[in-house]
Structures are given as C-alpha cells and as structure tokens.
GROMACS .gro file of C-alpha atoms in nm:
model
  214
    1MET     CA    1  -0.930  -0.298   0.293
    2LYS     CA    2  -0.947  -0.060   0.035
    3LEU     CA    3  -0.717   0.207  -0.044
    4HIS     CA    4  -0.840   0.620  -0.168
    5THR     CA    5  -0.462   0.652  -0.362
    6TYR     CA    6  -0.283   0.884  -0.628
    7TYR     CA    7   0.084   0.697  -0.774
    8ARG     CA    8   0.244   1.029  -0.703
    9SER     CA    9   0.085   1.086  -0.411
   10SER     CA   10   0.429   1.086  -0.144
   11ALA     CA   11   0.201   0.988   0.163
   12SER     CA   12   0.000   0.759  -0.024
   13TYR     CA   13   0.360   0.598  -0.155
   14ARG     CA   14   0.447   0.581   0.267
   15VAL     CA   15   0.109   0.396   0.296
   16ARG     CA   16   0.182   0.132  -0.007
   17ILE     CA   17   0.523   0.035   0.118
   18ALA     CA   18   0.403  -0.010   0.459
   19LEU     CA   19   0.159  -0.204   0.345
   20ASN     CA   20   0.365  -0.422   0.129
   21LEU     CA   21   0.593  -0.459   0.420
   22LYS     CA   22   0.335  -0.636   0.647
   23GLY     CA   23   0.214  -0.807   0.303
   24LEU     CA   24  -0.154  -0.665   0.305
   25ARG     CA   25  -0.334  -0.645   0.053
   26ALA     CA   26  -0.586  -0.332  -0.052
   27GLU     CA   27  -0.804  -0.245  -0.355
   28HIS     CA   28  -0.614   0.048  -0.479
   29LEU     CA   29  -0.872   0.308  -0.586
   30PRO     CA   30  -0.713   0.580  -0.754
   31VAL     CA   31  -0.810   0.901  -0.709
   32HIS     CA   32  -0.652   1.217  -0.992
   33LEU     CA   33  -0.520   1.470  -0.855
   34THR     CA   34  -0.494   1.702  -1.151
   35ARG     CA   35  -0.726   1.583  -1.386
   36ASP     CA   36  -1.055   1.748  -1.434
   37GLY     CA   37  -0.941   2.010  -1.185
   38GLY     CA   38  -0.890   1.704  -0.962
   39GLU     CA   39  -1.086   1.386  -0.892
   40GLN     CA   40  -1.063   1.501  -0.471
   41PHE     CA   41  -1.294   1.771  -0.513
   42ARG     CA   42  -1.590   1.577  -0.650
   43ALA     CA   43  -1.823   1.530  -0.439
   44GLN     CA   44  -1.840   1.134  -0.407
   45PHE     CA   45  -1.434   1.167  -0.284
   46ARG     CA   46  -1.522   1.431  -0.073
   47ALA     CA   47  -1.793   1.229   0.095
   48THR     CA   48  -1.505   1.015   0.201
   49ASN     CA   49  -1.271   1.297   0.305
   50PRO     CA   50  -1.381   1.602   0.339
   51ALA     CA   51  -1.015   1.725   0.338
   52ALA     CA   52  -0.954   1.643  -0.028
   53LEU     CA   53  -0.644   1.470   0.048
   54VAL     CA   54  -0.512   1.165  -0.019
   55PRO     CA   55  -0.457   0.840   0.097
   56VAL     CA   56  -0.766   0.718   0.259
   57LEU     CA   57  -0.785   0.338   0.378
   58GLU     CA   58  -1.122   0.197   0.426
   59ASP     CA   59  -1.114  -0.114   0.676
   60SER     CA   60  -1.386  -0.273   0.883
   61GLY     CA   61  -1.619  -0.015   0.813
   62GLU     CA   62  -1.363   0.254   0.931
   63ARG     CA   63  -1.247   0.541   0.744
   64ILE     CA   64  -0.902   0.659   0.805
   65ALA     CA   65  -0.720   0.928   0.616
   66GLN     CA   66  -0.326   1.110   0.724
   67SER     CA   67  -0.089   0.868   0.615
   68LEU     CA   68   0.070   0.823   0.965
   69ALA     CA   69  -0.207   0.743   1.114
   70ILE     CA   70  -0.317   0.454   0.847
   71ILE     CA   71   0.060   0.326   0.871
   72GLU     CA   72   0.033   0.304   1.292
   73TYR     CA   73  -0.317   0.178   1.287
   74LEU     CA   74  -0.182  -0.111   1.008
   75ASP     CA   75   0.077  -0.157   1.278
   76GLU     CA   76  -0.126  -0.209   1.595
   77ARG     CA   77  -0.381  -0.420   1.388
   78HIS     CA   78  -0.062  -0.624   1.238
   79PRO     CA   79   0.153  -0.597   1.458
   80GLU     CA   80   0.402  -0.817   1.285
   81PRO     CA   81   0.677  -0.680   1.125
   82SER     CA   82   0.665  -0.396   1.332
   83LEU     CA   83   0.713  -0.086   1.224
   84LEU     CA   84   0.850   0.042   1.539
   85PRO     CA   85   1.124  -0.024   1.790
   86ALA     CA   86   1.024  -0.154   2.130
   87ALA     CA   87   1.126   0.051   2.295
   88ALA     CA   88   0.977   0.376   2.430
   89ALA     CA   89   1.295   0.582   2.300
   90ASP     CA   90   1.397   0.476   1.976
   91ARG     CA   91   1.056   0.453   1.844
   92ALA     CA   92   1.008   0.818   1.956
   93TRP     CA   93   1.351   0.850   1.787
   94VAL     CA   94   1.219   0.646   1.433
   95ARG     CA   95   0.911   0.879   1.475
   96GLN     CA   96   1.106   1.199   1.530
   97ILE     CA   97   1.283   1.121   1.162
   98ALA     CA   98   0.939   1.038   1.029
   99LEU     CA   99   0.778   1.326   1.160
  100ALA     CA  100   1.060   1.545   0.972
  101VAL     CA  101   0.965   1.418   0.632
  102ALA     CA  102   0.556   1.421   0.713
  103CYS     CA  103   0.515   1.746   0.883
  104ASP     CA  104   0.844   1.981   0.815
  105ILE     CA  105   0.909   1.917   0.417
  106HIS     CA  106   0.609   1.743   0.272
  107PRO     CA  107   0.346   2.001   0.360
  108LEU     CA  108   0.519   2.320   0.213
  109ASN     CA  109   0.554   2.159  -0.149
  110ASN     CA  110   0.215   1.998  -0.134
  111LEU     CA  111   0.028   2.015  -0.419
  112ARG     CA  112  -0.207   2.194  -0.311
  113VAL     CA  113   0.036   2.460  -0.172
  114LEU     CA  114   0.240   2.511  -0.502
  115LYS     CA  115  -0.055   2.544  -0.658
  116TYR     CA  116  -0.147   2.822  -0.412
  117LEU     CA  117   0.157   3.002  -0.477
  118THR     CA  118   0.171   3.017  -0.858
  119GLY     CA  119  -0.259   3.124  -0.860
  120PRO     CA  120  -0.384   3.361  -0.585
  121MET     CA  121   0.008   3.447  -0.462
  122GLY     CA  122   0.147   3.529  -0.838
  123LEU     CA  123   0.477   3.347  -0.822
  124SER     CA  124   0.659   3.260  -1.133
  125GLU     CA  125   0.689   2.906  -1.197
  126GLU     CA  126   1.144   2.972  -1.128
  127GLN     CA  127   0.989   3.108  -0.782
  128LYS     CA  128   0.780   2.835  -0.722
  129GLN     CA  129   1.118   2.604  -0.794
  130THR     CA  130   1.316   2.806  -0.606
  131TRP     CA  131   1.035   2.741  -0.284
  132ILE     CA  132   1.064   2.370  -0.325
  133ARG     CA  133   1.445   2.340  -0.319
  134HIS     CA  134   1.490   2.575  -0.042
  135TRP     CA  135   1.227   2.326   0.139
  136ILE     CA  136   1.355   2.012   0.040
  137ASP     CA  137   1.737   2.102   0.094
  138LEU     CA  138   1.653   2.273   0.440
  139GLY     CA  139   1.474   1.951   0.600
  140LEU     CA  140   1.715   1.705   0.427
  141GLN     CA  141   2.010   1.869   0.577
  142ALA     CA  142   1.899   1.783   0.919
  143LEU     CA  143   1.823   1.407   0.822
  144GLU     CA  144   2.154   1.419   0.656
  145SER     CA  145   2.314   1.544   1.000
  146ARG     CA  146   2.094   1.345   1.216
  147LEU     CA  147   2.111   1.012   1.054
  148ALA     CA  148   2.464   1.009   0.936
  149THR     CA  149   2.620   1.056   1.275
  150SER     CA  150   2.322   0.825   1.529
  151PRO     CA  151   2.436   0.535   1.641
  152ARG     CA  152   2.056   0.392   1.561
  153ARG     CA  153   2.115   0.401   1.204
  154GLY     CA  154   2.182   0.073   1.061
  155ALA     CA  155   2.136  -0.018   0.657
  156PHE     CA  156   1.798   0.162   0.752
  157CYS     CA  157   1.692   0.476   0.926
  158PHE     CA  158   1.685   0.234   1.272
  159GLY     CA  159   1.894  -0.065   1.256
  160ASP     CA  160   1.840  -0.312   0.987
  161ARG     CA  161   1.499  -0.334   0.904
  162PRO     CA  162   1.290  -0.095   0.779
  163THR     CA  163   1.083   0.178   0.993
  164LEU     CA  164   0.798   0.412   0.969
  165ALA     CA  165   1.088   0.632   0.925
  166ASP     CA  166   1.181   0.439   0.566
  167CYS     CA  167   0.845   0.424   0.471
  168CYS     CA  168   0.878   0.862   0.472
  169LEU     CA  169   1.244   0.851   0.369
  170VAL     CA  170   1.213   0.732   0.039
  171PRO     CA  171   0.916   0.863  -0.044
  172GLN     CA  172   1.070   1.226   0.019
  173LEU     CA  173   1.370   1.166  -0.202
  174PHE     CA  174   1.225   1.042  -0.494
  175ASN     CA  175   1.017   1.368  -0.472
  176ALA     CA  176   1.315   1.571  -0.494
  177GLU     CA  177   1.471   1.361  -0.764
  178ARG     CA  178   1.150   1.472  -0.926
  179PHE     CA  179   1.161   1.817  -0.883
  180GLY     CA  180   1.493   1.750  -1.056
  181MET     CA  181   1.761   1.809  -0.737
  182SER     CA  182   2.049   1.656  -0.669
  183LEU     CA  183   2.114   1.445  -0.384
  184ASP     CA  184   2.464   1.416  -0.352
  185ALA     CA  185   2.507   1.635  -0.052
  186TYR     CA  186   2.293   1.359   0.132
  187PRO     CA  187   2.527   1.025   0.136
  188THR     CA  188   2.330   0.875   0.415
  189LEU     CA  189   1.996   0.935   0.307
  190ARG     CA  190   2.079   0.766  -0.071
  191CYS     CA  191   2.255   0.472   0.162
  192ILE     CA  192   1.961   0.433   0.331
  193GLU     CA  193   1.731   0.477  -0.007
  194GLN     CA  194   1.942   0.223  -0.181
  195ALA     CA  195   1.922  -0.041   0.066
  196CYS     CA  196   1.483   0.004   0.077
  197ASN     CA  197   1.463   0.029  -0.273
  198ALA     CA  198   1.640  -0.310  -0.317
  199LEU     CA  199   1.342  -0.443  -0.139
  200LYS     CA  200   1.025  -0.553  -0.330
  201ALA     CA  201   0.782  -0.420  -0.060
  202PHE     CA  202   0.949  -0.067  -0.178
  203GLN     CA  203   0.987  -0.142  -0.536
  204ASP     CA  204   0.641  -0.281  -0.578
  205ALA     CA  205   0.515   0.045  -0.377
  206HIS     CA  206   0.729   0.257  -0.620
  207PRO     CA  207   0.481   0.534  -0.850
  208ALA     CA  208   0.577   0.408  -1.177
  209ASN     CA  209   0.443   0.037  -1.044
  210GLN     CA  210   0.111   0.188  -0.980
  211SER     CA  211  -0.157   0.111  -1.193
  212ASP     CA  212  -0.267   0.446  -1.258
  213ALA     CA  213   0.110   0.581  -1.362
  214GLU     CA  214   0.142   0.776  -1.646
   0.00000   0.00000   0.00000
C-alpha cells in the first residue's frame, strides 16, 4: 500500500491512525501542501486525485481518496481489529461522531478555505482566526455534550477501544490546539484524547513523528 499524505493534514492523520491500529504498513508519499504553491496542484498528483486533496491510498490497483472512505475500505479488507461496532445502531452512533468532525468542523477550516478567505474574500488574519475559532468551538461544544452524556462512551468515544470516531476526533483536537485554542471547556474530549494518545498507534501517527514534519 501507498499513502499520499501530508504530516499536518488532519484527514491524512486519521488514516495514519487507522493503519497503525490495524498494524498495516503503507509507504508514505509526502505531498507538501504549502511549498511552491502546493504540490497537490501539480499535474502528477492531480492524475492521482483530480480534487488535489490528500490523503489518497493506493492498494491492489485501486486509488481511494477521502479519509473516511479509506478507513472503511481498510476496515472491510482487514476486519480485525474492527473500527466499527457490531450493532447497526452503535455503528451509526460512531459514524455520526466521525462525520461531525469530517463534515461539519474540518471542511470549514481546511487550507483551501482559509486561503480563499484571506485571498479573494479579503479577510484579515484576525478575521480568519475568528472564523476558525467560531466553527471549531461550535462543533466541539456539540461533541462534548453528546459524548459527556452518552452511555456508549467509555475510555474512548465508544466503549473501551478506539473506533472510527477516535480516528477523527484526535486530529481535530490537534488542529484546535495548533490554532491556539484552549480545550479546557471540553473535559470529556480531553479525557478521550489522553486515552488515545497513550496508545502507540496514535503516537506514531502524530504529525510531529512523520518523515515530512517541519
């Protein structure tokens, strides 16, 4: 397997966690998103993913983009340990946590959105930071409320082993702190993050531990 990745991409971070949890190896092919205008826009990478986004997984002749599609592909090809619970209702619950991050929070603060805000839209750096904090706070508040009161939560988002939800939550919390945000208002999320980051699979996937880290 080959993974087109960027060390600070939270979507790539999710996939790295999933690969590590399953004990799978993939050759990492770094794509620098900010150097020389962004390597993702070069013709060679656009041939791999016309959307010019990471991650992309190459496996057995297939090219798969979108982090959640990649993780579910890995879960179906390599079922153990499963990243989704057995019961349909539980699987839906885990997916809703993952999608709250991947669809509601992350896209609004993705690199290309932030560049558009300060470029064609003419927002100042201060206004951009206000945008970032607003959408992250809104999303994390909802996740904190949902997880703090859920009987499904254990040491992790669901029960006592990591799932797809944790693969998405931890990179988002890393992003929040990278943007200078405090997580003090989210004690439940912080506890889950601590449980995850105690595991080698999460530690090895951390942006600081990647070959392309700067």
